[in-house]
Amino acid sequence: MTNRIAAISPVSPPDAPSLEKKKPTVLIIDDQMPMRLAFKMGFDFNGNFNVLEARNVLSAIEILENQEVDYVIADGFYDGIGGKLDDLVEGFSASGNKGAELFVFTGAPDEISTDLLDSKGIKYEIVSKIKHSINEVIKKVEEKRKAAEALS
């Protein structure tokens, strides 16, 4: 008579729902690397966000088409490399990131036309580089994150 030992495979419990909340994602668009780096360092220090970067509008639109983004911080003016703010607004609108909020960080807020933003139904805020620092913009985004978290 042979002893047979049945192999018992452990049964895994069903996947428990994750208690960890998904961090919101912020996309920083600026053709100047020092500006992107300053924003990224601020958001990384904060620790409450996933941070993506794009150096031009074309790269930003590609990111917006392929990833869920909650907040976008964009330079209001570009050196003509890779698109203009209107191109970003069109791409933003078509991307499926309808719930994302756009912060246009610019040294000339009076020169930003909001007609296209309004017509596309995009939530936005024009933020003056002259009146507000990078840290103040990060604080504004953090306040929006906290408000959204309180509603969920």
Tab-separated table of N, CA and C in Angstrom:
chain	number	residue	atom	x	y	z
A	1	MET	N	0.853	-1.162	0.000
A	1	MET	CA	0.000	0.000	0.000
A	1	MET	C	0.906	1.234	0.000
A	2	THR	N	0.585	2.146	-0.815
A	2	THR	CA	1.383	3.370	-0.932
A	2	THR	C	0.672	4.524	-0.244
A	3	ASN	N	1.509	5.307	0.447
A	3	ASN	CA	0.967	6.522	1.055
A	3	ASN	C	0.902	7.617	-0.004
A	4	ARG	N	-0.225	8.148	-0.118
A	4	ARG	CA	-0.365	9.245	-1.077
A	4	ARG	C	-0.635	10.525	-0.312
A	5	ILE	N	0.144	11.509	-0.628
A	5	ILE	CA	-0.052	12.820	0.000
A	5	ILE	C	-0.631	13.737	-1.055
A	6	ALA	N	-1.771	14.190	-0.784
A	6	ALA	CA	-2.431	15.077	-1.749
A	6	ALA	C	-1.800	16.457	-1.662
A	7	ALA	N	-1.505	16.988	-2.800
A	7	ALA	CA	-0.967	18.351	-2.839
A	7	ALA	C	-2.125	19.322	-2.660
A	8	ILE	N	-2.009	20.100	-1.648
A	8	ILE	CA	-3.064	21.079	-1.373
A	8	ILE	C	-2.539	22.445	-1.781
A	9	SER	N	-3.235	23.024	-2.694
A	9	SER	CA	-2.804	24.368	-3.095
A	9	SER	C	-3.538	25.372	-2.230
A	10	PRO	N	-2.798	26.353	-1.751
A	10	PRO	CA	-3.437	27.343	-0.895
A	10	PRO	C	-4.494	28.130	-1.672
A	11	VAL	N	-5.558	28.411	-0.996
A	11	VAL	CA	-6.636	29.187	-1.609
A	11	VAL	C	-6.440	30.635	-1.216
A	12	SER	N	-6.365	31.455	-2.208
A	12	SER	CA	-6.183	32.887	-1.949
A	12	SER	C	-7.532	33.538	-1.726
A	13	PRO	N	-7.594	34.430	-0.743
A	13	PRO	CA	-8.856	35.134	-0.532
A	13	PRO	C	-9.108	36.066	-1.723
A	14	PRO	N	-10.373	36.370	-1.971
A	14	PRO	CA	-10.653	37.289	-3.078
A	14	PRO	C	-9.936	38.621	-2.838
A	15	ASP	N	-9.605	39.255	-3.928
A	15	ASP	CA	-8.915	40.545	-3.808
A	15	ASP	C	-9.745	41.516	-2.987
A	16	ALA	N	-9.117	42.031	-1.966
A	16	ALA	CA	-9.784	43.029	-1.134
A	16	ALA	C	-9.704	44.375	-1.836
A	17	PRO	N	-10.740	45.166	-1.714
A	17	PRO	CA	-10.673	46.483	-2.340
A	17	PRO	C	-9.541	47.295	-1.730
A	18	SER	N	-8.884	48.018	-2.559
A	18	SER	CA	-7.750	48.817	-2.102
A	18	SER	C	-8.236	49.977	-1.241
A	19	LEU	N	-7.611	50.114	-0.096
A	19	LEU	CA	-7.964	51.226	0.783
A	19	LEU	C	-7.169	52.479	0.423
A	20	GLU	N	-6.148	52.274	-0.400
A	20	GLU	CA	-5.311	53.401	-0.787
A	20	GLU	C	-5.987	54.171	-1.921
A	21	LYS	N	-6.109	55.481	-1.732
A	21	LYS	CA	-6.744	56.307	-2.756
A	21	LYS	C	-5.761	56.592	-3.872
A	22	LYS	N	-6.302	56.666	-5.061
A	22	LYS	CA	-5.492	56.978	-6.230
A	22	LYS	C	-5.056	58.435	-6.148
A	23	LYS	N	-3.777	58.650	-6.364
A	23	LYS	CA	-3.273	60.024	-6.375
A	23	LYS	C	-3.716	60.695	-7.664
A	24	PRO	N	-4.165	61.939	-7.590
A	24	PRO	CA	-4.488	62.651	-8.826
A	24	PRO	C	-3.213	62.914	-9.624
A	25	THR	N	-3.386	63.052	-10.916
A	25	THR	CA	-2.254	63.280	-11.812
A	25	THR	C	-2.282	64.712	-12.311
A	26	VAL	N	-1.115	65.349	-12.256
A	26	VAL	CA	-0.965	66.705	-12.776
A	26	VAL	C	0.019	66.645	-13.951
A	27	LEU	N	-0.348	67.324	-15.032
A	27	LEU	CA	0.505	67.423	-16.211
A	27	LEU	C	1.039	68.843	-16.284
A	28	ILE	N	2.351	68.968	-16.353
A	28	ILE	CA	3.003	70.275	-16.429
A	28	ILE	C	3.510	70.459	-17.850
A	29	ILE	N	3.060	71.554	-18.487
A	29	ILE	CA	3.464	71.822	-19.872
A	29	ILE	C	4.184	73.159	-19.911
A	30	ASP	N	5.440	73.110	-20.254
A	30	ASP	CA	6.226	74.332	-20.396
A	30	ASP	C	7.421	74.025	-21.280
A	31	ASP	N	7.744	74.927	-22.170
A	31	ASP	CA	8.886	74.693	-23.056
A	31	ASP	C	10.212	74.940	-22.352
A	32	GLN	N	10.168	75.520	-21.165
A	32	GLN	CA	11.391	75.794	-20.413
A	32	GLN	C	11.545	74.751	-19.302
A	33	MET	N	12.606	73.971	-19.399
A	33	MET	CA	12.848	72.904	-18.439
A	33	MET	C	12.934	73.404	-16.994
A	34	PRO	N	13.564	74.560	-16.712
A	34	PRO	CA	13.599	75.007	-15.308
A	34	PRO	C	12.207	75.227	-14.700
A	35	MET	N	11.263	75.685	-15.510
A	35	MET	CA	9.897	75.866	-14.993
A	35	MET	C	9.255	74.507	-14.704
A	36	ARG	N	9.396	73.563	-15.635
A	36	ARG	CA	8.838	72.224	-15.401
A	36	ARG	C	9.450	71.612	-14.151
A	37	LEU	N	10.762	71.755	-14.012
A	37	LEU	CA	11.462	71.189	-12.867
A	37	LEU	C	10.988	71.819	-11.552
A	38	ALA	N	10.798	73.125	-11.551
A	38	ALA	CA	10.340	73.812	-10.331
A	38	ALA	C	8.952	73.309	-9.913
A	39	PHE	N	8.046	73.192	-10.884
A	39	PHE	CA	6.716	72.661	-10.565
A	39	PHE	C	6.822	71.209	-10.093
A	40	LYS	N	7.580	70.402	-10.821
A	40	LYS	CA	7.715	68.985	-10.470
A	40	LYS	C	8.261	68.818	-9.057
A	41	MET	N	9.294	69.573	-8.722
A	41	MET	CA	9.876	69.481	-7.379
A	41	MET	C	8.840	69.856	-6.321
A	42	GLY	N	8.054	70.887	-6.593
A	42	GLY	CA	7.021	71.301	-5.646
A	42	GLY	C	5.961	70.235	-5.444
A	43	PHE	N	5.480	69.642	-6.539
A	43	PHE	CA	4.476	68.592	-6.421
A	43	PHE	C	5.065	67.316	-5.824
A	44	ASP	N	6.301	66.978	-6.167
A	44	ASP	CA	6.944	65.798	-5.580
A	44	ASP	C	7.127	65.968	-4.070
A	45	PHE	N	7.501	67.161	-3.650
A	45	PHE	CA	7.673	67.439	-2.223
A	45	PHE	C	6.343	67.264	-1.506
A	46	ASN	N	5.285	67.744	-2.140
A	46	ASN	CA	3.946	67.640	-1.592
A	46	ASN	C	3.556	66.168	-1.409
A	47	GLY	N	3.882	65.331	-2.386
A	47	GLY	CA	3.633	63.906	-2.286
A	47	GLY	C	2.223	63.441	-2.583
A	48	ASN	N	1.324	64.340	-2.918
A	48	ASN	CA	-0.072	63.972	-3.136
A	48	ASN	C	-0.450	63.800	-4.598
A	49	PHE	N	0.519	63.909	-5.500
A	49	PHE	CA	0.226	63.890	-6.923
A	49	PHE	C	1.196	63.001	-7.685
A	50	ASN	N	0.711	62.424	-8.768
A	50	ASN	CA	1.572	61.846	-9.793
A	50	ASN	C	1.858	62.993	-10.758
A	51	VAL	N	3.098	63.147	-11.175
A	51	VAL	CA	3.474	64.287	-12.002
A	51	VAL	C	3.957	63.813	-13.369
A	52	LEU	N	3.373	64.386	-14.413
A	52	LEU	CA	3.801	64.148	-15.779
A	52	LEU	C	4.283	65.469	-16.353
A	53	GLU	N	5.188	65.398	-17.317
A	53	GLU	CA	5.730	66.613	-17.918
A	53	GLU	C	5.660	66.535	-19.437
A	54	ALA	N	5.461	67.686	-20.054
A	54	ALA	CA	5.535	67.803	-21.511
A	54	ALA	C	6.232	69.110	-21.830
A	55	ARG	N	7.130	69.060	-22.812
A	55	ARG	CA	7.864	70.279	-23.159
A	55	ARG	C	7.183	71.083	-24.253
A	56	ASN	N	6.139	70.492	-24.866
A	56	ASN	CA	5.409	71.246	-25.880
A	56	ASN	C	3.980	70.725	-25.979
A	57	VAL	N	3.195	71.429	-26.766
A	57	VAL	CA	1.776	71.102	-26.893
A	57	VAL	C	1.575	69.725	-27.529
A	58	LEU	N	2.374	69.396	-28.525
A	58	LEU	CA	2.214	68.099	-29.188
A	58	LEU	C	2.430	66.940	-28.214
A	59	SER	N	3.455	67.033	-27.385
A	59	SER	CA	3.711	66.003	-26.369
A	59	SER	C	2.574	65.963	-25.351
A	60	ALA	N	2.076	67.129	-24.986
A	60	ALA	CA	0.988	67.205	-24.006
A	60	ALA	C	-0.275	66.543	-24.537
A	61	ILE	N	-0.598	66.798	-25.794
A	61	ILE	CA	-1.799	66.199	-26.379
A	61	ILE	C	-1.665	64.678	-26.417
A	62	GLU	N	-0.482	64.182	-26.741
A	62	GLU	CA	-0.254	62.736	-26.745
A	62	GLU	C	-0.485	62.147	-25.351
A	63	ILE	N	0.010	62.820	-24.329
A	63	ILE	CA	-0.201	62.358	-22.948
A	63	ILE	C	-1.685	62.394	-22.610
A	64	LEU	N	-2.351	63.498	-22.949
A	64	LEU	CA	-3.779	63.642	-22.637
A	64	LEU	C	-4.625	62.577	-23.333
A	65	GLU	N	-4.210	62.158	-24.525
A	65	GLU	CA	-4.956	61.132	-25.258
A	65	GLU	C	-4.758	59.736	-24.672
A	66	ASN	N	-3.664	59.535	-23.951
A	66	ASN	CA	-3.317	58.191	-23.489
A	66	ASN	C	-3.385	57.982	-21.985
A	67	GLN	N	-3.549	59.042	-21.212
A	67	GLN	CA	-3.560	58.905	-19.758
A	67	GLN	C	-4.633	59.799	-19.150
A	68	GLU	N	-5.126	59.345	-18.018
A	68	GLU	CA	-6.088	60.155	-17.281
A	68	GLU	C	-5.314	61.219	-16.501
A	69	VAL	N	-5.706	62.467	-16.698
A	69	VAL	CA	-5.046	63.596	-16.045
A	69	VAL	C	-6.107	64.395	-15.301
A	70	ASP	N	-5.794	64.805	-14.089
A	70	ASP	CA	-6.752	65.556	-13.280
A	70	ASP	C	-6.546	67.062	-13.359
A	71	TYR	N	-5.281	67.481	-13.439
A	71	TYR	CA	-4.945	68.902	-13.478
A	71	TYR	C	-3.858	69.128	-14.528
A	72	VAL	N	-3.976	70.228	-15.243
A	72	VAL	CA	-2.975	70.593	-16.245
A	72	VAL	C	-2.505	72.004	-15.924
A	73	ILE	N	-1.194	72.163	-15.828
A	73	ILE	CA	-0.604	73.486	-15.658
A	73	ILE	C	0.164	73.779	-16.930
A	74	ALA	N	-0.256	74.823	-17.632
A	74	ALA	CA	0.344	75.119	-18.931
A	74	ALA	C	0.857	76.538	-18.988
A	75	ASP	N	2.014	76.680	-19.585
A	75	ASP	CA	2.536	77.995	-19.912
A	75	ASP	C	1.567	78.604	-20.923
A	76	GLY	N	1.268	79.874	-20.771
A	76	GLY	CA	0.312	80.524	-21.675
A	76	GLY	C	0.867	80.816	-23.044
A	77	PHE	N	2.172	80.933	-23.161
A	77	PHE	CA	2.791	81.265	-24.440
A	77	PHE	C	3.951	80.337	-24.709
A	78	TYR	N	4.100	79.983	-25.957
A	78	TYR	CA	5.193	79.103	-26.373
A	78	TYR	C	5.982	79.819	-27.444
A	79	ASP	N	7.188	79.374	-27.649
A	79	ASP	CA	8.055	79.980	-28.662
A	79	ASP	C	7.745	79.464	-30.054
A	80	GLY	N	6.523	79.032	-30.275
A	80	GLY	CA	6.151	78.534	-31.588
A	80	GLY	C	6.580	77.096	-31.827
A	81	ILE	N	7.214	76.471	-30.842
A	81	ILE	CA	7.670	75.097	-30.991
A	81	ILE	C	6.578	74.171	-30.463
A	82	GLY	N	6.041	73.377	-31.351
A	82	GLY	CA	5.099	72.350	-30.905
A	82	GLY	C	3.716	72.834	-30.574
A	83	GLY	N	3.283	73.953	-31.111
A	83	GLY	CA	1.895	74.354	-30.948
A	83	GLY	C	1.686	75.572	-30.091
A	84	LYS	N	0.439	76.006	-30.074
A	84	LYS	CA	0.027	77.187	-29.318
A	84	LYS	C	-1.018	76.777	-28.290
A	85	LEU	N	-1.381	77.720	-27.443
A	85	LEU	CA	-2.384	77.436	-26.413
A	85	LEU	C	-3.698	76.980	-27.043
A	86	ASP	N	-4.112	77.585	-28.152
A	86	ASP	CA	-5.355	77.160	-28.815
A	86	ASP	C	-5.274	75.693	-29.250
A	87	ASP	N	-4.084	75.271	-29.720
A	87	ASP	CA	-3.901	73.866	-30.105
A	87	ASP	C	-4.060	72.966	-28.885
A	88	LEU	N	-3.524	73.406	-27.759
A	88	LEU	CA	-3.651	72.639	-26.526
A	88	LEU	C	-5.115	72.525	-26.125
A	89	VAL	N	-5.846	73.630	-26.209
A	89	VAL	CA	-7.263	73.624	-25.826
A	89	VAL	C	-8.044	72.651	-26.709
A	90	GLU	N	-7.787	72.665	-28.010
A	90	GLU	CA	-8.465	71.742	-28.929
A	90	GLU	C	-8.132	70.292	-28.578
A	91	GLY	N	-6.843	70.011	-28.366
A	91	GLY	CA	-6.425	68.658	-28.018
A	91	GLY	C	-6.946	68.218	-26.665
A	92	PHE	N	-6.949	69.131	-25.723
A	92	PHE	CA	-7.455	68.889	-24.369
A	92	PHE	C	-8.927	68.505	-24.455
A	93	SER	N	-9.672	69.265	-25.225
A	93	SER	CA	-11.103	69.042	-25.362
A	93	SER	C	-11.406	67.691	-26.003
A	94	ALA	N	-10.615	67.305	-26.990
A	94	ALA	CA	-10.844	66.052	-27.712
A	94	ALA	C	-10.285	64.826	-26.987
A	95	SER	N	-9.497	65.019	-25.951
A	95	SER	CA	-8.752	63.925	-25.332
A	95	SER	C	-9.570	62.983	-24.462
A	96	GLY	N	-10.692	63.412	-23.983
A	96	GLY	CA	-11.448	62.581	-23.056
A	96	GLY	C	-11.170	62.922	-21.605
A	97	ASN	N	-10.277	63.851	-21.354
A	97	ASN	CA	-9.994	64.308	-19.985
A	97	ASN	C	-10.918	65.472	-19.645
A	98	LYS	N	-12.206	65.250	-19.809
A	98	LYS	CA	-13.191	66.332	-19.648
A	98	LYS	C	-13.248	66.884	-18.220
A	99	GLY	N	-12.951	66.055	-17.247
A	99	GLY	CA	-13.029	66.512	-15.862
A	99	GLY	C	-11.790	67.237	-15.377
A	100	ALA	N	-10.750	67.233	-16.181
A	100	ALA	CA	-9.493	67.863	-15.760
A	100	ALA	C	-9.633	69.373	-15.738
A	101	GLU	N	-8.864	69.994	-14.877
A	101	GLU	CA	-8.884	71.454	-14.777
A	101	GLU	C	-7.568	72.013	-15.292
A	102	LEU	N	-7.655	73.071	-16.075
A	102	LEU	CA	-6.498	73.691	-16.703
A	102	LEU	C	-6.124	74.975	-15.965
A	103	PHE	N	-4.855	75.081	-15.599
A	103	PHE	CA	-4.302	76.308	-15.025
A	103	PHE	C	-3.322	76.873	-16.045
A	104	VAL	N	-3.627	78.049	-16.576
A	104	VAL	CA	-2.737	78.696	-17.540
A	104	VAL	C	-1.885	79.678	-16.753
A	105	PHE	N	-0.599	79.382	-16.664
A	105	PHE	CA	0.360	80.173	-15.887
A	105	PHE	C	1.094	81.080	-16.865
A	106	THR	N	0.818	82.376	-16.795
A	106	THR	CA	1.328	83.281	-17.817
A	106	THR	C	1.764	84.623	-17.262
A	107	GLY	N	2.722	85.218	-17.933
A	107	GLY	CA	3.173	86.556	-17.565
A	107	GLY	C	2.290	87.646	-18.146
A	108	ALA	N	1.392	87.281	-19.044
A	108	ALA	CA	0.507	88.259	-19.688
A	108	ALA	C	-0.937	87.747	-19.671
A	109	PRO	N	-1.564	87.718	-18.501
A	109	PRO	CA	-2.910	87.146	-18.407
A	109	PRO	C	-3.954	87.894	-19.239
A	110	ASP	N	-3.748	89.183	-19.455
A	110	ASP	CA	-4.716	89.951	-20.236
A	110	ASP	C	-4.678	89.604	-21.717
A	111	GLU	N	-3.613	88.934	-22.143
A	111	GLU	CA	-3.476	88.570	-23.554
A	111	GLU	C	-4.003	87.170	-23.857
A	112	ILE	N	-4.503	86.469	-22.857
A	112	ILE	CA	-5.048	85.122	-23.060
A	112	ILE	C	-6.528	85.246	-23.389
A	113	SER	N	-6.890	84.735	-24.549
A	113	SER	CA	-8.298	84.732	-24.941
A	113	SER	C	-8.970	83.508	-24.323
A	114	THR	N	-10.042	83.756	-23.612
A	114	THR	CA	-10.736	82.652	-22.950
A	114	THR	C	-11.953	82.171	-23.746
A	115	ASP	N	-12.204	82.771	-24.895
A	115	ASP	CA	-13.378	82.394	-25.690
A	115	ASP	C	-13.379	80.910	-26.035
A	116	LEU	N	-12.239	80.391	-26.501
A	116	LEU	CA	-12.159	78.986	-26.889
A	116	LEU	C	-12.310	78.082	-25.665
A	117	LEU	N	-11.680	78.465	-24.568
A	117	LEU	CA	-11.826	77.686	-23.331
A	117	LEU	C	-13.291	77.606	-22.916
A	118	ASP	N	-13.967	78.752	-22.957
A	118	ASP	CA	-15.392	78.792	-22.590
A	118	ASP	C	-16.238	77.947	-23.538
A	119	SER	N	-15.966	78.061	-24.840
A	119	SER	CA	-16.775	77.336	-25.827
A	119	SER	C	-16.606	75.820	-25.717
A	120	LYS	N	-15.466	75.364	-25.223
A	120	LYS	CA	-15.216	73.926	-25.075
A	120	LYS	C	-15.680	73.391	-23.721
A	121	GLY	N	-16.105	74.283	-22.841
A	121	GLY	CA	-16.586	73.854	-21.526
A	121	GLY	C	-15.487	73.354	-20.607
A	122	ILE	N	-14.285	73.847	-20.809
A	122	ILE	CA	-13.149	73.420	-19.992
A	122	ILE	C	-13.096	74.253	-18.716
A	123	LYS	N	-12.895	73.568	-17.592
A	123	LYS	CA	-12.686	74.286	-16.331
A	123	LYS	C	-11.266	74.834	-16.370
A	124	TYR	N	-11.118	76.118	-16.109
A	124	TYR	CA	-9.787	76.711	-16.196
A	124	TYR	C	-9.644	77.870	-15.222
A	125	GLU	N	-8.386	78.229	-15.031
A	125	GLU	CA	-8.049	79.417	-14.253
A	125	GLU	C	-6.801	80.026	-14.890
A	126	ILE	N	-6.852	81.315	-15.149
A	126	ILE	CA	-5.693	82.027	-15.676
A	126	ILE	C	-4.935	82.569	-14.467
A	127	VAL	N	-3.662	82.201	-14.349
A	127	VAL	CA	-2.863	82.578	-13.185
A	127	VAL	C	-1.680	83.423	-13.655
A	128	SER	N	-1.566	84.607	-13.112
A	128	SER	CA	-0.507	85.534	-13.499
A	128	SER	C	0.823	85.174	-12.843
A	129	LYS	N	1.870	85.038	-13.675
A	129	LYS	CA	3.222	84.794	-13.145
A	129	LYS	C	3.717	85.996	-12.359
A	130	ILE	N	3.198	87.148	-12.692
A	130	ILE	CA	3.636	88.374	-12.036
A	130	ILE	C	3.079	88.455	-10.611
A	131	LYS	N	1.831	88.028	-10.439
A	131	LYS	CA	1.179	88.122	-9.130
A	131	LYS	C	1.325	86.868	-8.279
A	132	HIS	N	1.598	85.733	-8.907
A	132	HIS	CA	1.611	84.466	-8.173
A	132	HIS	C	2.906	83.704	-8.419
A	133	SER	N	3.387	83.066	-7.376
A	133	SER	CA	4.592	82.245	-7.499
A	133	SER	C	4.197	80.816	-7.872
A	134	ILE	N	5.178	80.027	-8.216
A	134	ILE	CA	4.942	78.619	-8.512
A	134	ILE	C	4.327	77.930	-7.293
A	135	ASN	N	4.819	78.250	-6.105
A	135	ASN	CA	4.272	77.641	-4.885
A	135	ASN	C	2.800	77.980	-4.691
A	136	GLU	N	2.400	79.193	-5.082
A	136	GLU	CA	0.985	79.558	-4.953
A	136	GLU	C	0.120	78.764	-5.931
A	137	VAL	N	0.647	78.486	-7.113
A	137	VAL	CA	-0.100	77.671	-8.069
A	137	VAL	C	-0.232	76.252	-7.537
A	138	ILE	N	0.847	75.706	-7.004
A	138	ILE	CA	0.793	74.368	-6.407
A	138	ILE	C	-0.235	74.345	-5.279
A	139	LYS	N	-0.272	75.387	-4.477
A	139	LYS	CA	-1.242	75.473	-3.380
A	139	LYS	C	-2.675	75.493	-3.927
A	140	LYS	N	-2.904	76.225	-5.028
A	140	LYS	CA	-4.242	76.262	-5.636
A	140	LYS	C	-4.671	74.862	-6.081
A	141	VAL	N	-3.754	74.141	-6.718
A	141	VAL	CA	-4.066	72.788	-7.177
A	141	VAL	C	-4.320	71.881	-5.973
A	142	GLU	N	-3.521	72.022	-4.936
A	142	GLU	CA	-3.707	71.224	-3.713
A	142	GLU	C	-5.086	71.506	-3.097
A	143	GLU	N	-5.504	72.747	-3.078
A	143	GLU	CA	-6.832	73.086	-2.551
A	143	GLU	C	-7.938	72.441	-3.379
A	144	LYS	N	-7.768	72.428	-4.691
A	144	LYS	CA	-8.755	71.776	-5.572
A	144	LYS	C	-8.783	70.277	-5.294
A	145	ARG	N	-7.610	69.660	-5.086
A	145	ARG	CA	-7.538	68.233	-4.786
A	145	ARG	C	-8.275	67.916	-3.487
A	146	LYS	N	-8.042	68.736	-2.470
A	146	LYS	CA	-8.681	68.513	-1.182
A	146	LYS	C	-10.205	68.651	-1.294
A	147	ALA	N	-10.656	69.639	-2.053
A	147	ALA	CA	-12.097	69.840	-2.232
A	147	ALA	C	-12.715	68.640	-2.961
A	148	ALA	N	-12.037	68.147	-4.000
A	148	ALA	CA	-12.539	66.987	-4.738
A	148	ALA	C	-12.549	65.754	-3.852
A	149	GLU	N	-11.520	65.599	-3.035
A	149	GLU	CA	-11.440	64.441	-2.129
A	149	GLU	C	-12.560	64.485	-1.102
A	150	ALA	N	-12.893	65.685	-0.626
A	150	ALA	CA	-13.958	65.819	0.369
A	150	ALA	C	-15.323	65.437	-0.220
A	151	LEU	N	-15.496	65.621	-1.520
A	151	LEU	CA	-16.762	65.288	-2.171
A	151	LEU	C	-16.902	63.801	-2.448
A	152	SER	N	-15.748	63.094	-2.496
A	152	SER	CA	-15.839	61.654	-2.834
A	152	SER	C	-15.950	60.776	-1.621
